[in-house]
């Protein structure tokens, strides 16, 4: 924040971190499967806050068209849904995990190129453990880091102990969010 910003009473929004960090998930996925017993569900999602502007809607339509046309070659399908909080979820389905990561990167890159990078909330990579329970790896685009989210049984409970174990087990494979207070739960994930 500069002196001019202070005088005007405005704050600059922190830009999103470099998007190439999301690609760390492609190599970490192998470790998760082989050493941690976590299996990808074949889905991934990006969640963002939509705007009711023609420019924003055109960018979203163009992204969907690009993903659908490339999906004809890769097998990726796309579903879009809005949640109760007004966020839009773009869910990609593909058995090839790398295609999912590339697809999420395509969406985030298009939003950032259009000047809407600050609207991106997170990327979500759902996994199942050996007991079939969900384990989510959340990618915070603004911070350029991942964190685990493990819902526990009953209501909006989370298994914080398991999340910390996963953080320790994944080690240097992923850029992990160091501030545990920024490990925000995402309830009602549609994947």
Short mmCIF file of N, CA and C in Angstrom, two decimals:
data_model
loop_
_atom_site.label_atom_id
_atom_site.label_comp_id
_atom_site.label_asym_id
_atom_site.label_seq_id
_atom_site.Cartn_x
_atom_site.Cartn_y
_atom_site.Cartn_z
N UNK A 1 0.85 -1.16 0.00
CA UNK A 1 0.00 0.00 0.00
C UNK A 1 0.90 1.23 0.00
N UNK A 2 0.68 2.12 -0.94
CA UNK A 2 1.47 3.33 -1.04
C UNK A 2 0.78 4.51 -0.40
N UNK A 3 1.48 5.62 -0.34
CA UNK A 3 0.95 6.83 0.26
C UNK A 3 -0.31 7.29 -0.47
N UNK A 4 -0.31 7.20 -1.80
CA UNK A 4 -1.46 7.62 -2.58
C UNK A 4 -2.69 6.78 -2.22
N UNK A 5 -2.49 5.47 -2.00
CA UNK A 5 -3.59 4.60 -1.62
C UNK A 5 -4.14 4.98 -0.25
N UNK A 6 -3.27 5.34 0.67
CA UNK A 6 -3.70 5.74 2.01
C UNK A 6 -4.54 7.01 1.92
N UNK A 7 -4.08 7.97 1.13
CA UNK A 7 -4.81 9.23 0.97
C UNK A 7 -6.19 8.99 0.37
N UNK A 8 -6.27 8.11 -0.64
CA UNK A 8 -7.55 7.81 -1.28
C UNK A 8 -8.42 6.89 -0.44
N UNK A 9 -7.83 6.26 0.56
CA UNK A 9 -8.59 5.35 1.41
C UNK A 9 -8.88 4.02 0.76
N UNK A 10 -8.05 3.61 -0.20
CA UNK A 10 -8.25 2.35 -0.90
C UNK A 10 -7.13 1.38 -0.58
N UNK A 11 -7.48 0.13 -0.61
CA UNK A 11 -6.50 -0.93 -0.44
C UNK A 11 -6.35 -1.68 -1.74
N UNK A 12 -5.13 -2.04 -2.03
CA UNK A 12 -4.88 -2.86 -3.22
C UNK A 12 -5.17 -4.32 -2.86
N UNK A 13 -5.87 -5.01 -3.74
CA UNK A 13 -6.14 -6.43 -3.53
C UNK A 13 -4.90 -7.20 -3.91
N UNK A 14 -4.52 -8.11 -3.02
CA UNK A 14 -3.34 -8.92 -3.29
C UNK A 14 -3.61 -9.81 -4.50
N UNK A 15 -2.71 -9.77 -5.49
CA UNK A 15 -2.92 -10.62 -6.67
C UNK A 15 -2.75 -12.10 -6.31
N UNK A 16 -3.29 -12.94 -7.15
CA UNK A 16 -3.16 -14.38 -6.95
C UNK A 16 -1.69 -14.78 -7.07
N UNK A 17 -1.33 -15.83 -6.35
CA UNK A 17 0.03 -16.36 -6.41
C UNK A 17 0.25 -17.00 -7.78
N UNK A 18 1.50 -17.27 -8.14
CA UNK A 18 1.75 -17.92 -9.43
C UNK A 18 0.96 -19.23 -9.55
N UNK A 19 0.26 -19.38 -10.67
CA UNK A 19 -0.62 -20.54 -10.83
C UNK A 19 0.13 -21.84 -11.08
N UNK A 20 1.41 -21.77 -11.40
CA UNK A 20 2.13 -23.01 -11.69
C UNK A 20 2.29 -23.89 -10.46
N UNK A 21 2.05 -23.36 -9.27
CA UNK A 21 2.14 -24.18 -8.06
C UNK A 21 1.08 -25.27 -8.02
N UNK A 22 -0.02 -25.05 -8.70
CA UNK A 22 -1.07 -26.05 -8.72
C UNK A 22 -0.58 -27.34 -9.38
N UNK A 23 0.41 -27.25 -10.27
CA UNK A 23 0.92 -28.43 -10.96
C UNK A 23 1.70 -29.36 -10.03
N UNK A 24 2.05 -28.90 -8.84
CA UNK A 24 2.70 -29.79 -7.86
C UNK A 24 1.78 -30.95 -7.50
N UNK A 25 0.48 -30.76 -7.68
CA UNK A 25 -0.48 -31.81 -7.34
C UNK A 25 -0.31 -33.03 -8.24
N UNK A 26 0.17 -32.86 -9.46
CA UNK A 26 0.32 -34.01 -10.36
C UNK A 26 1.34 -35.02 -9.84
N UNK A 27 2.44 -34.54 -9.27
CA UNK A 27 3.42 -35.47 -8.71
C UNK A 27 3.02 -35.93 -7.31
N UNK A 28 2.39 -35.04 -6.55
CA UNK A 28 1.97 -35.41 -5.19
C UNK A 28 0.89 -36.49 -5.23
N UNK A 29 0.09 -36.50 -6.28
CA UNK A 29 -0.98 -37.48 -6.40
C UNK A 29 -0.41 -38.90 -6.40
N UNK A 30 0.73 -39.09 -7.02
CA UNK A 30 1.35 -40.42 -7.05
C UNK A 30 1.74 -40.84 -5.63
N UNK A 31 2.33 -39.92 -4.88
CA UNK A 31 2.70 -40.20 -3.49
C UNK A 31 1.47 -40.49 -2.65
N UNK A 32 0.41 -39.71 -2.86
CA UNK A 32 -0.82 -39.93 -2.09
C UNK A 32 -1.38 -41.32 -2.34
N UNK A 33 -1.34 -41.73 -3.58
CA UNK A 33 -1.89 -43.04 -3.91
C UNK A 33 -0.99 -44.17 -3.41
N UNK A 34 0.31 -44.06 -3.65
CA UNK A 34 1.22 -45.16 -3.33
C UNK A 34 1.55 -45.26 -1.84
N UNK A 35 1.70 -44.12 -1.17
CA UNK A 35 2.15 -44.14 0.23
C UNK A 35 1.06 -43.83 1.24
N UNK A 36 0.05 -43.04 0.85
CA UNK A 36 -0.97 -42.62 1.81
C UNK A 36 -2.30 -43.34 1.63
N UNK A 37 -2.42 -44.15 0.59
CA UNK A 37 -3.65 -44.89 0.37
C UNK A 37 -4.82 -44.02 -0.06
N UNK A 38 -4.53 -42.87 -0.66
CA UNK A 38 -5.58 -41.97 -1.13
C UNK A 38 -5.75 -42.15 -2.64
N UNK A 39 -6.99 -42.32 -3.07
CA UNK A 39 -7.28 -42.52 -4.48
C UNK A 39 -8.11 -41.35 -5.01
N UNK A 40 -7.71 -40.83 -6.15
CA UNK A 40 -8.46 -39.73 -6.76
C UNK A 40 -9.85 -40.22 -7.15
N UNK A 41 -10.82 -39.34 -7.04
CA UNK A 41 -12.19 -39.68 -7.43
C UNK A 41 -12.41 -39.47 -8.92
N UNK A 42 -11.39 -38.95 -9.62
CA UNK A 42 -11.55 -38.66 -11.04
C UNK A 42 -12.25 -37.35 -11.29
N UNK A 43 -12.30 -36.52 -10.24
CA UNK A 43 -12.93 -35.20 -10.34
C UNK A 43 -12.01 -34.16 -9.74
N UNK A 44 -12.23 -32.92 -10.14
CA UNK A 44 -11.59 -31.75 -9.53
C UNK A 44 -12.53 -30.58 -9.78
N UNK A 45 -12.41 -29.56 -8.95
CA UNK A 45 -13.31 -28.41 -9.10
C UNK A 45 -12.57 -27.12 -8.83
N UNK A 46 -13.05 -26.07 -9.45
CA UNK A 46 -12.58 -24.73 -9.13
C UNK A 46 -13.83 -23.94 -8.75
N UNK A 47 -13.70 -23.16 -7.71
CA UNK A 47 -14.83 -22.38 -7.22
C UNK A 47 -14.46 -20.91 -7.27
N UNK A 48 -15.38 -20.11 -7.80
CA UNK A 48 -15.14 -18.68 -7.92
C UNK A 48 -16.44 -17.92 -7.73
N UNK A 49 -16.31 -16.64 -7.45
CA UNK A 49 -17.47 -15.79 -7.26
C UNK A 49 -17.81 -15.13 -8.59
N UNK A 50 -18.94 -15.48 -9.17
CA UNK A 50 -19.28 -14.92 -10.48
C UNK A 50 -19.74 -13.47 -10.38
N UNK A 51 -19.60 -12.77 -11.47
CA UNK A 51 -20.10 -11.40 -11.60
C UNK A 51 -21.16 -11.38 -12.69
N UNK A 52 -22.14 -10.54 -12.53
CA UNK A 52 -23.20 -10.42 -13.53
C UNK A 52 -22.85 -9.36 -14.56
N UNK A 53 -21.65 -9.48 -15.14
CA UNK A 53 -21.25 -8.56 -16.20
C UNK A 53 -21.10 -9.35 -17.49
N UNK A 54 -21.30 -8.68 -18.59
CA UNK A 54 -21.20 -9.35 -19.89
C UNK A 54 -19.79 -9.88 -20.13
N UNK A 55 -18.79 -9.09 -19.74
CA UNK A 55 -17.39 -9.49 -19.92
C UNK A 55 -17.07 -10.76 -19.15
N UNK A 56 -17.47 -10.79 -17.89
CA UNK A 56 -17.19 -11.96 -17.05
C UNK A 56 -17.91 -13.19 -17.59
N UNK A 57 -19.19 -13.04 -17.91
CA UNK A 57 -19.97 -14.17 -18.44
C UNK A 57 -19.38 -14.69 -19.74
N UNK A 58 -18.85 -13.79 -20.57
CA UNK A 58 -18.24 -14.22 -21.84
C UNK A 58 -16.97 -15.03 -21.57
N UNK A 59 -16.17 -14.60 -20.59
CA UNK A 59 -14.96 -15.35 -20.24
C UNK A 59 -15.34 -16.75 -19.75
N UNK A 60 -16.36 -16.84 -18.92
CA UNK A 60 -16.80 -18.15 -18.40
C UNK A 60 -17.30 -19.03 -19.55
N UNK A 61 -18.09 -18.47 -20.45
CA UNK A 61 -18.58 -19.25 -21.60
C UNK A 61 -17.42 -19.73 -22.47
N UNK A 62 -16.45 -18.84 -22.70
CA UNK A 62 -15.29 -19.22 -23.51
C UNK A 62 -14.49 -20.34 -22.84
N UNK A 63 -14.32 -20.24 -21.52
CA UNK A 63 -13.61 -21.30 -20.79
C UNK A 63 -14.32 -22.63 -20.94
N UNK A 64 -15.62 -22.60 -20.74
CA UNK A 64 -16.40 -23.84 -20.86
C UNK A 64 -16.28 -24.43 -22.26
N UNK A 65 -16.32 -23.57 -23.26
CA UNK A 65 -16.20 -24.04 -24.65
C UNK A 65 -14.84 -24.66 -24.91
N UNK A 66 -13.78 -24.01 -24.42
CA UNK A 66 -12.43 -24.56 -24.59
C UNK A 66 -12.32 -25.91 -23.89
N UNK A 67 -12.81 -25.99 -22.66
CA UNK A 67 -12.73 -27.25 -21.92
C UNK A 67 -13.55 -28.35 -22.58
N UNK A 68 -14.72 -27.99 -23.08
CA UNK A 68 -15.56 -29.01 -23.75
C UNK A 68 -14.92 -29.49 -25.05
N UNK A 69 -14.35 -28.56 -25.82
CA UNK A 69 -13.73 -28.98 -27.08
C UNK A 69 -12.47 -29.79 -26.84
N UNK A 70 -11.65 -29.39 -25.86
CA UNK A 70 -10.46 -30.18 -25.55
C UNK A 70 -10.86 -31.49 -24.87
N UNK A 71 -12.00 -31.47 -24.20
CA UNK A 71 -12.49 -32.68 -23.55
C UNK A 71 -12.87 -33.77 -24.53
N UNK A 72 -13.19 -33.38 -25.75
CA UNK A 72 -13.49 -34.38 -26.77
C UNK A 72 -12.27 -35.23 -27.06
N UNK A 73 -11.07 -34.64 -26.93
CA UNK A 73 -9.82 -35.38 -27.15
C UNK A 73 -9.35 -36.08 -25.88
N UNK A 74 -9.51 -35.41 -24.74
CA UNK A 74 -8.96 -35.93 -23.49
C UNK A 74 -9.94 -36.76 -22.69
N UNK A 75 -11.23 -36.60 -22.96
CA UNK A 75 -12.24 -37.33 -22.19
C UNK A 75 -12.75 -36.55 -20.99
N UNK A 76 -12.34 -35.30 -20.85
CA UNK A 76 -12.78 -34.47 -19.73
C UNK A 76 -14.18 -33.95 -19.98
N UNK A 77 -15.04 -34.10 -18.98
CA UNK A 77 -16.37 -33.49 -19.04
C UNK A 77 -16.44 -32.40 -17.98
N UNK A 78 -17.38 -31.48 -18.16
CA UNK A 78 -17.49 -30.34 -17.27
C UNK A 78 -18.93 -30.16 -16.82
N UNK A 79 -19.09 -29.86 -15.55
CA UNK A 79 -20.40 -29.57 -14.97
C UNK A 79 -20.26 -28.25 -14.22
N UNK A 80 -21.27 -27.41 -14.30
CA UNK A 80 -21.25 -26.14 -13.59
C UNK A 80 -22.46 -26.04 -12.69
N UNK A 81 -22.24 -25.59 -11.46
CA UNK A 81 -23.33 -25.44 -10.51
C UNK A 81 -23.04 -24.24 -9.60
N UNK A 82 -24.10 -23.58 -9.17
CA UNK A 82 -23.97 -22.48 -8.21
C UNK A 82 -24.41 -22.99 -6.85
N UNK A 83 -23.68 -22.59 -5.81
CA UNK A 83 -24.04 -23.05 -4.47
C UNK A 83 -24.90 -22.02 -3.74
N UNK A 84 -25.29 -22.37 -2.53
CA UNK A 84 -26.19 -21.52 -1.74
C UNK A 84 -25.54 -20.20 -1.30
N UNK A 85 -24.22 -20.10 -1.41
CA UNK A 85 -23.51 -18.89 -0.99
C UNK A 85 -23.22 -17.95 -2.17
N UNK A 86 -23.67 -18.33 -3.37
CA UNK A 86 -23.47 -17.49 -4.54
C UNK A 86 -22.17 -17.75 -5.28
N UNK A 87 -21.48 -18.84 -4.96
CA UNK A 87 -20.25 -19.20 -5.66
C UNK A 87 -20.57 -20.19 -6.77
N UNK A 88 -19.79 -20.14 -7.82
CA UNK A 88 -19.95 -21.06 -8.94
C UNK A 88 -18.87 -22.12 -8.86
N UNK A 89 -19.29 -23.37 -8.99
CA UNK A 89 -18.39 -24.51 -9.00
C UNK A 89 -18.31 -25.03 -10.42
N UNK A 90 -17.11 -25.12 -10.93
CA UNK A 90 -16.88 -25.73 -12.23
C UNK A 90 -16.20 -27.07 -11.93
N UNK A 91 -16.93 -28.15 -12.14
CA UNK A 91 -16.45 -29.49 -11.79
C UNK A 91 -15.99 -30.19 -13.06
N UNK A 92 -14.76 -30.67 -13.04
CA UNK A 92 -14.20 -31.42 -14.16
C UNK A 92 -14.18 -32.90 -13.79
N UNK A 93 -14.51 -33.74 -14.74
CA UNK A 93 -14.51 -35.19 -14.53
C UNK A 93 -13.62 -35.80 -15.60
N UNK A 94 -12.62 -36.58 -15.15
CA UNK A 94 -11.69 -37.22 -16.09
C UNK A 94 -10.91 -38.28 -15.32
N UNK A 95 -10.76 -39.48 -15.87
CA UNK A 95 -9.97 -40.50 -15.18
C UNK A 95 -8.47 -40.17 -15.16
N UNK A 96 -8.00 -39.31 -16.07
CA UNK A 96 -6.59 -38.92 -16.11
C UNK A 96 -6.38 -37.70 -15.20
N UNK A 97 -5.68 -37.90 -14.10
CA UNK A 97 -5.51 -36.86 -13.10
C UNK A 97 -4.81 -35.62 -13.66
N UNK A 98 -3.83 -35.82 -14.51
CA UNK A 98 -3.12 -34.67 -15.09
C UNK A 98 -4.06 -33.78 -15.91
N UNK A 99 -5.02 -34.39 -16.60
CA UNK A 99 -6.00 -33.60 -17.36
C UNK A 99 -6.82 -32.72 -16.42
N UNK A 100 -7.12 -33.22 -15.23
CA UNK A 100 -7.87 -32.43 -14.26
C UNK A 100 -7.08 -31.20 -13.82
N UNK A 101 -5.81 -31.39 -13.54
CA UNK A 101 -4.96 -30.27 -13.10
C UNK A 101 -4.82 -29.24 -14.22
N UNK A 102 -4.60 -29.73 -15.43
CA UNK A 102 -4.48 -28.81 -16.58
C UNK A 102 -5.79 -28.06 -16.79
N UNK A 103 -6.91 -28.74 -16.64
CA UNK A 103 -8.21 -28.10 -16.80
C UNK A 103 -8.44 -26.99 -15.80
N UNK A 104 -8.11 -27.25 -14.53
CA UNK A 104 -8.25 -26.20 -13.51
C UNK A 104 -7.34 -25.03 -13.81
N UNK A 105 -6.14 -25.33 -14.28
CA UNK A 105 -5.22 -24.26 -14.62
C UNK A 105 -5.76 -23.43 -15.79
N UNK A 106 -6.40 -24.07 -16.74
CA UNK A 106 -6.98 -23.36 -17.88
C UNK A 106 -8.04 -22.36 -17.40
N UNK A 107 -8.89 -22.80 -16.49
CA UNK A 107 -9.95 -21.93 -15.97
C UNK A 107 -9.34 -20.75 -15.21
N UNK A 108 -8.41 -21.04 -14.30
CA UNK A 108 -7.84 -19.96 -13.49
C UNK A 108 -7.04 -18.98 -14.35
N UNK A 109 -6.33 -19.48 -15.34
CA UNK A 109 -5.56 -18.61 -16.23
C UNK A 109 -6.48 -17.68 -17.01
N UNK A 110 -7.60 -18.21 -17.50
CA UNK A 110 -8.55 -17.38 -18.25
C UNK A 110 -9.15 -16.29 -17.37
N UNK A 111 -9.52 -16.64 -16.14
CA UNK A 111 -10.08 -15.64 -15.22
C UNK A 111 -9.04 -14.57 -14.89
N UNK A 112 -7.81 -14.99 -14.65
CA UNK A 112 -6.76 -14.02 -14.33
C UNK A 112 -6.45 -13.12 -15.53
N UNK A 113 -6.40 -13.70 -16.72
CA UNK A 113 -6.12 -12.91 -17.92
C UNK A 113 -7.21 -11.88 -18.18
N UNK A 114 -8.44 -12.19 -17.79
CA UNK A 114 -9.54 -11.26 -17.95
C UNK A 114 -9.63 -10.23 -16.83
N UNK A 115 -8.71 -10.31 -15.86
CA UNK A 115 -8.71 -9.37 -14.76
C UNK A 115 -9.58 -9.79 -13.58
N UNK A 116 -9.97 -11.06 -13.55
CA UNK A 116 -10.86 -11.55 -12.50
C UNK A 116 -10.19 -12.58 -11.59
N UNK A 117 -8.88 -12.57 -11.50
CA UNK A 117 -8.18 -13.52 -10.64
C UNK A 117 -8.57 -13.40 -9.19
N UNK A 118 -8.98 -12.21 -8.76
CA UNK A 118 -9.38 -12.01 -7.37
C UNK A 118 -10.72 -12.66 -7.05
N UNK A 119 -11.45 -13.13 -8.06
CA UNK A 119 -12.75 -13.79 -7.86
C UNK A 119 -12.60 -15.28 -7.57
N UNK A 120 -11.40 -15.83 -7.78
CA UNK A 120 -11.18 -17.27 -7.58
C UNK A 120 -11.03 -17.56 -6.10
N UNK A 121 -11.81 -18.49 -5.60
CA UNK A 121 -11.72 -18.88 -4.19
C UNK A 121 -10.71 -20.01 -4.02
N UNK A 122 -10.92 -21.12 -4.72
CA UNK A 122 -10.05 -22.28 -4.49
C UNK A 122 -10.22 -23.32 -5.59
N UNK A 123 -9.24 -24.22 -5.63
CA UNK A 123 -9.32 -25.43 -6.42
C UNK A 123 -9.48 -26.59 -5.44
N UNK A 124 -10.22 -27.61 -5.82
CA UNK A 124 -10.48 -28.73 -4.92
C UNK A 124 -10.16 -30.03 -5.64
N UNK A 125 -9.35 -30.86 -4.97
CA UNK A 125 -9.00 -32.18 -5.49
C UNK A 125 -9.50 -33.22 -4.50
N UNK A 126 -10.61 -33.90 -4.81
CA UNK A 126 -11.15 -34.90 -3.89
C UNK A 126 -10.49 -36.27 -4.04
N UNK A 127 -10.26 -36.89 -2.91
CA UNK A 127 -9.70 -38.24 -2.84
C UNK A 127 -10.56 -39.06 -1.90
N UNK A 128 -10.37 -40.36 -1.93
CA UNK A 128 -10.99 -41.28 -0.97
C UNK A 128 -9.87 -42.06 -0.31
N UNK A 129 -10.01 -42.27 1.01
CA UNK A 129 -9.00 -43.08 1.69
C UNK A 129 -9.38 -44.55 1.56
N UNK A 130 -8.60 -45.42 2.18
CA UNK A 130 -8.83 -46.87 2.04
C UNK A 130 -10.17 -47.30 2.60
N UNK A 131 -10.75 -46.51 3.53
CA UNK A 131 -12.06 -46.82 4.09
C UNK A 131 -13.19 -46.18 3.29
N UNK A 132 -12.84 -45.47 2.20
CA UNK A 132 -13.84 -44.83 1.36
C UNK A 132 -14.27 -43.45 1.84
N UNK A 133 -13.60 -42.93 2.86
CA UNK A 133 -13.97 -41.62 3.40
C UNK A 133 -13.32 -40.51 2.56
N UNK A 134 -14.01 -39.36 2.45
CA UNK A 134 -13.48 -38.27 1.63
C UNK A 134 -12.31 -37.55 2.28
N UNK A 135 -11.33 -37.21 1.46
CA UNK A 135 -10.20 -36.37 1.84
C UNK A 135 -10.04 -35.37 0.70
N UNK A 136 -10.08 -34.10 1.04
CA UNK A 136 -9.96 -33.06 0.02
C UNK A 136 -8.63 -32.33 0.17
N UNK A 137 -8.00 -32.05 -0.95
CA UNK A 137 -6.84 -31.15 -0.96
C UNK A 137 -7.32 -29.87 -1.61
N UNK A 138 -7.25 -28.79 -0.85
CA UNK A 138 -7.74 -27.49 -1.29
C UNK A 138 -6.53 -26.65 -1.73
N UNK A 139 -6.65 -26.04 -2.89
CA UNK A 139 -5.60 -25.14 -3.38
C UNK A 139 -6.12 -23.71 -3.28
N UNK A 140 -5.47 -22.92 -2.45
CA UNK A 140 -5.82 -21.52 -2.27
C UNK A 140 -5.06 -20.71 -3.31
N UNK A 141 -5.75 -20.21 -4.32
CA UNK A 141 -5.11 -19.49 -5.42
C UNK A 141 -4.43 -18.21 -4.98
N UNK A 142 -5.01 -17.52 -4.02
CA UNK A 142 -4.40 -16.26 -3.59
C UNK A 142 -3.10 -16.48 -2.84
N UNK A 143 -2.98 -17.58 -2.14
CA UNK A 143 -1.80 -17.88 -1.35
C UNK A 143 -0.84 -18.82 -2.07
N UNK A 144 -1.32 -19.49 -3.12
CA UNK A 144 -0.46 -20.40 -3.86
C UNK A 144 -0.05 -21.61 -3.04
N UNK A 145 -0.98 -22.09 -2.19
CA UNK A 145 -0.63 -23.22 -1.33
C UNK A 145 -1.83 -24.15 -1.14
N UNK A 146 -1.52 -25.37 -0.75
CA UNK A 146 -2.51 -26.41 -0.51
C UNK A 146 -2.70 -26.63 0.98
N UNK A 147 -3.85 -27.21 1.31
CA UNK A 147 -4.06 -27.73 2.66
C UNK A 147 -5.09 -28.85 2.59
N UNK A 148 -4.99 -29.81 3.51
CA UNK A 148 -5.97 -30.90 3.51
C UNK A 148 -7.23 -30.49 4.26
N UNK A 149 -8.34 -31.02 3.83
CA UNK A 149 -9.61 -30.85 4.52
C UNK A 149 -10.26 -32.22 4.62
N UNK A 150 -10.45 -32.68 5.86
CA UNK A 150 -11.02 -34.00 6.09
C UNK A 150 -12.27 -33.85 6.95
N UNK A 151 -13.46 -33.98 6.33
CA UNK A 151 -14.69 -33.92 7.12
C UNK A 151 -14.78 -35.14 8.04
N UNK A 152 -15.27 -34.92 9.24
CA UNK A 152 -15.49 -36.01 10.19
C UNK A 152 -16.98 -36.33 10.18
N UNK A 153 -17.33 -37.42 10.78
CA UNK A 153 -18.74 -37.82 10.80
C UNK A 153 -19.60 -36.84 11.58
N UNK A 154 -20.79 -36.59 11.07
CA UNK A 154 -21.78 -35.79 11.78
C UNK A 154 -21.60 -34.29 11.64
N UNK A 155 -22.59 -33.65 11.07
CA UNK A 155 -22.60 -32.19 10.99
C UNK A 155 -21.38 -31.61 10.30
N UNK A 156 -21.08 -30.40 10.68
CA UNK A 156 -19.91 -29.74 10.11
C UNK A 156 -18.72 -29.90 11.04
N UNK A 157 -18.27 -31.12 11.15
CA UNK A 157 -17.11 -31.47 11.96
C UNK A 157 -15.96 -31.81 11.03
N UNK A 158 -14.76 -31.51 11.47
CA UNK A 158 -13.60 -31.87 10.67
C UNK A 158 -12.61 -32.64 11.52
N UNK A 159 -11.83 -33.47 10.87
CA UNK A 159 -10.83 -34.29 11.54
C UNK A 159 -9.49 -33.57 11.48
N UNK A 160 -9.29 -32.65 12.39
CA UNK A 160 -8.07 -31.82 12.41
C UNK A 160 -6.82 -32.66 12.62
N UNK A 161 -6.93 -33.69 13.43
CA UNK A 161 -5.77 -34.56 13.68
C UNK A 161 -5.32 -35.23 12.38
N UNK A 162 -6.26 -35.74 11.62
CA UNK A 162 -5.93 -36.38 10.34
C UNK A 162 -5.34 -35.37 9.36
N UNK A 163 -5.87 -34.16 9.36
CA UNK A 163 -5.36 -33.11 8.48
C UNK A 163 -3.89 -32.82 8.80
N UNK A 164 -3.56 -32.75 10.07
CA UNK A 164 -2.16 -32.48 10.46
C UNK A 164 -1.26 -33.65 10.09
N UNK A 165 -1.77 -34.88 10.25
CA UNK A 165 -0.99 -36.05 9.84
C UNK A 165 -0.72 -36.03 8.34
N UNK A 166 -1.73 -35.69 7.56
CA UNK A 166 -1.56 -35.61 6.10
C UNK A 166 -0.54 -34.54 5.73
N UNK A 167 -0.58 -33.43 6.42
CA UNK A 167 0.40 -32.36 6.17
C UNK A 167 1.81 -32.89 6.39
N UNK A 168 2.01 -33.61 7.48
CA UNK A 168 3.33 -34.16 7.79
C UNK A 168 3.74 -35.25 6.79
N UNK A 169 2.78 -36.07 6.38
CA UNK A 169 3.08 -37.19 5.49
C UNK A 169 3.40 -36.74 4.07
N UNK A 170 2.76 -35.67 3.60
CA UNK A 170 2.99 -35.24 2.22
C UNK A 170 4.31 -34.49 2.11
N UNK A 171 4.79 -33.95 3.24
CA UNK A 171 6.11 -33.32 3.27
C UNK A 171 6.29 -32.23 2.25
N UNK A 172 7.38 -32.33 1.51
CA UNK A 172 7.76 -31.28 0.56
C UNK A 172 7.13 -31.50 -0.82
N UNK A 173 6.25 -32.49 -0.94
CA UNK A 173 5.62 -32.76 -2.25
C UNK A 173 4.74 -31.61 -2.73
N UNK A 174 4.10 -30.94 -1.77
CA UNK A 174 3.19 -29.84 -2.09
C UNK A 174 3.58 -28.58 -1.32
N UNK A 175 3.34 -27.40 -1.89
CA UNK A 175 3.50 -26.18 -1.10
C UNK A 175 2.31 -26.07 -0.14
N UNK A 176 2.55 -26.41 1.12
CA UNK A 176 1.49 -26.45 2.12
C UNK A 176 1.34 -25.08 2.79
N UNK A 177 0.10 -24.68 3.01
CA UNK A 177 -0.19 -23.43 3.71
C UNK A 177 0.34 -23.54 5.15
N UNK A 178 1.30 -22.70 5.54
CA UNK A 178 1.88 -22.81 6.88
C UNK A 178 0.96 -22.31 7.98
N UNK A 179 0.06 -21.38 7.68
CA UNK A 179 -0.83 -20.79 8.68
C UNK A 179 -2.09 -21.64 8.80
N UNK A 180 -2.19 -22.41 9.87
CA UNK A 180 -3.32 -23.33 10.04
C UNK A 180 -4.66 -22.60 10.12
N UNK A 181 -4.64 -21.34 10.52
CA UNK A 181 -5.88 -20.58 10.58
C UNK A 181 -6.44 -20.27 9.19
N UNK A 182 -5.65 -20.50 8.17
CA UNK A 182 -6.10 -20.30 6.79
C UNK A 182 -6.53 -21.61 6.14
N UNK A 183 -6.61 -22.66 6.91
CA UNK A 183 -7.12 -23.93 6.42
C UNK A 183 -8.64 -23.91 6.55
N UNK A 184 -9.30 -23.18 5.67
CA UNK A 184 -10.74 -22.99 5.75
C UNK A 184 -11.47 -24.22 5.25
N UNK A 185 -12.46 -24.69 6.00
CA UNK A 185 -13.27 -25.82 5.50
C UNK A 185 -14.19 -25.35 4.39
N UNK A 186 -14.42 -26.21 3.44
CA UNK A 186 -15.40 -25.95 2.38
C UNK A 186 -16.48 -27.00 2.50
N UNK A 187 -17.61 -26.59 3.09
CA UNK A 187 -18.71 -27.53 3.28
C UNK A 187 -19.57 -27.58 2.04
N UNK A 188 -20.14 -28.73 1.78
CA UNK A 188 -21.05 -28.89 0.65
C UNK A 188 -20.35 -28.91 -0.70
N UNK A 189 -19.14 -29.43 -0.72
CA UNK A 189 -18.37 -29.51 -1.98
C UNK A 189 -19.10 -30.46 -2.94
N UNK A 190 -19.42 -30.00 -4.15
CA UNK A 190 -20.21 -30.84 -5.06
C UNK A 190 -19.38 -31.83 -5.89
N UNK A 191 -18.34 -32.40 -5.30
CA UNK A 191 -17.55 -33.41 -6.00
C UNK A 191 -17.42 -34.66 -5.15
#
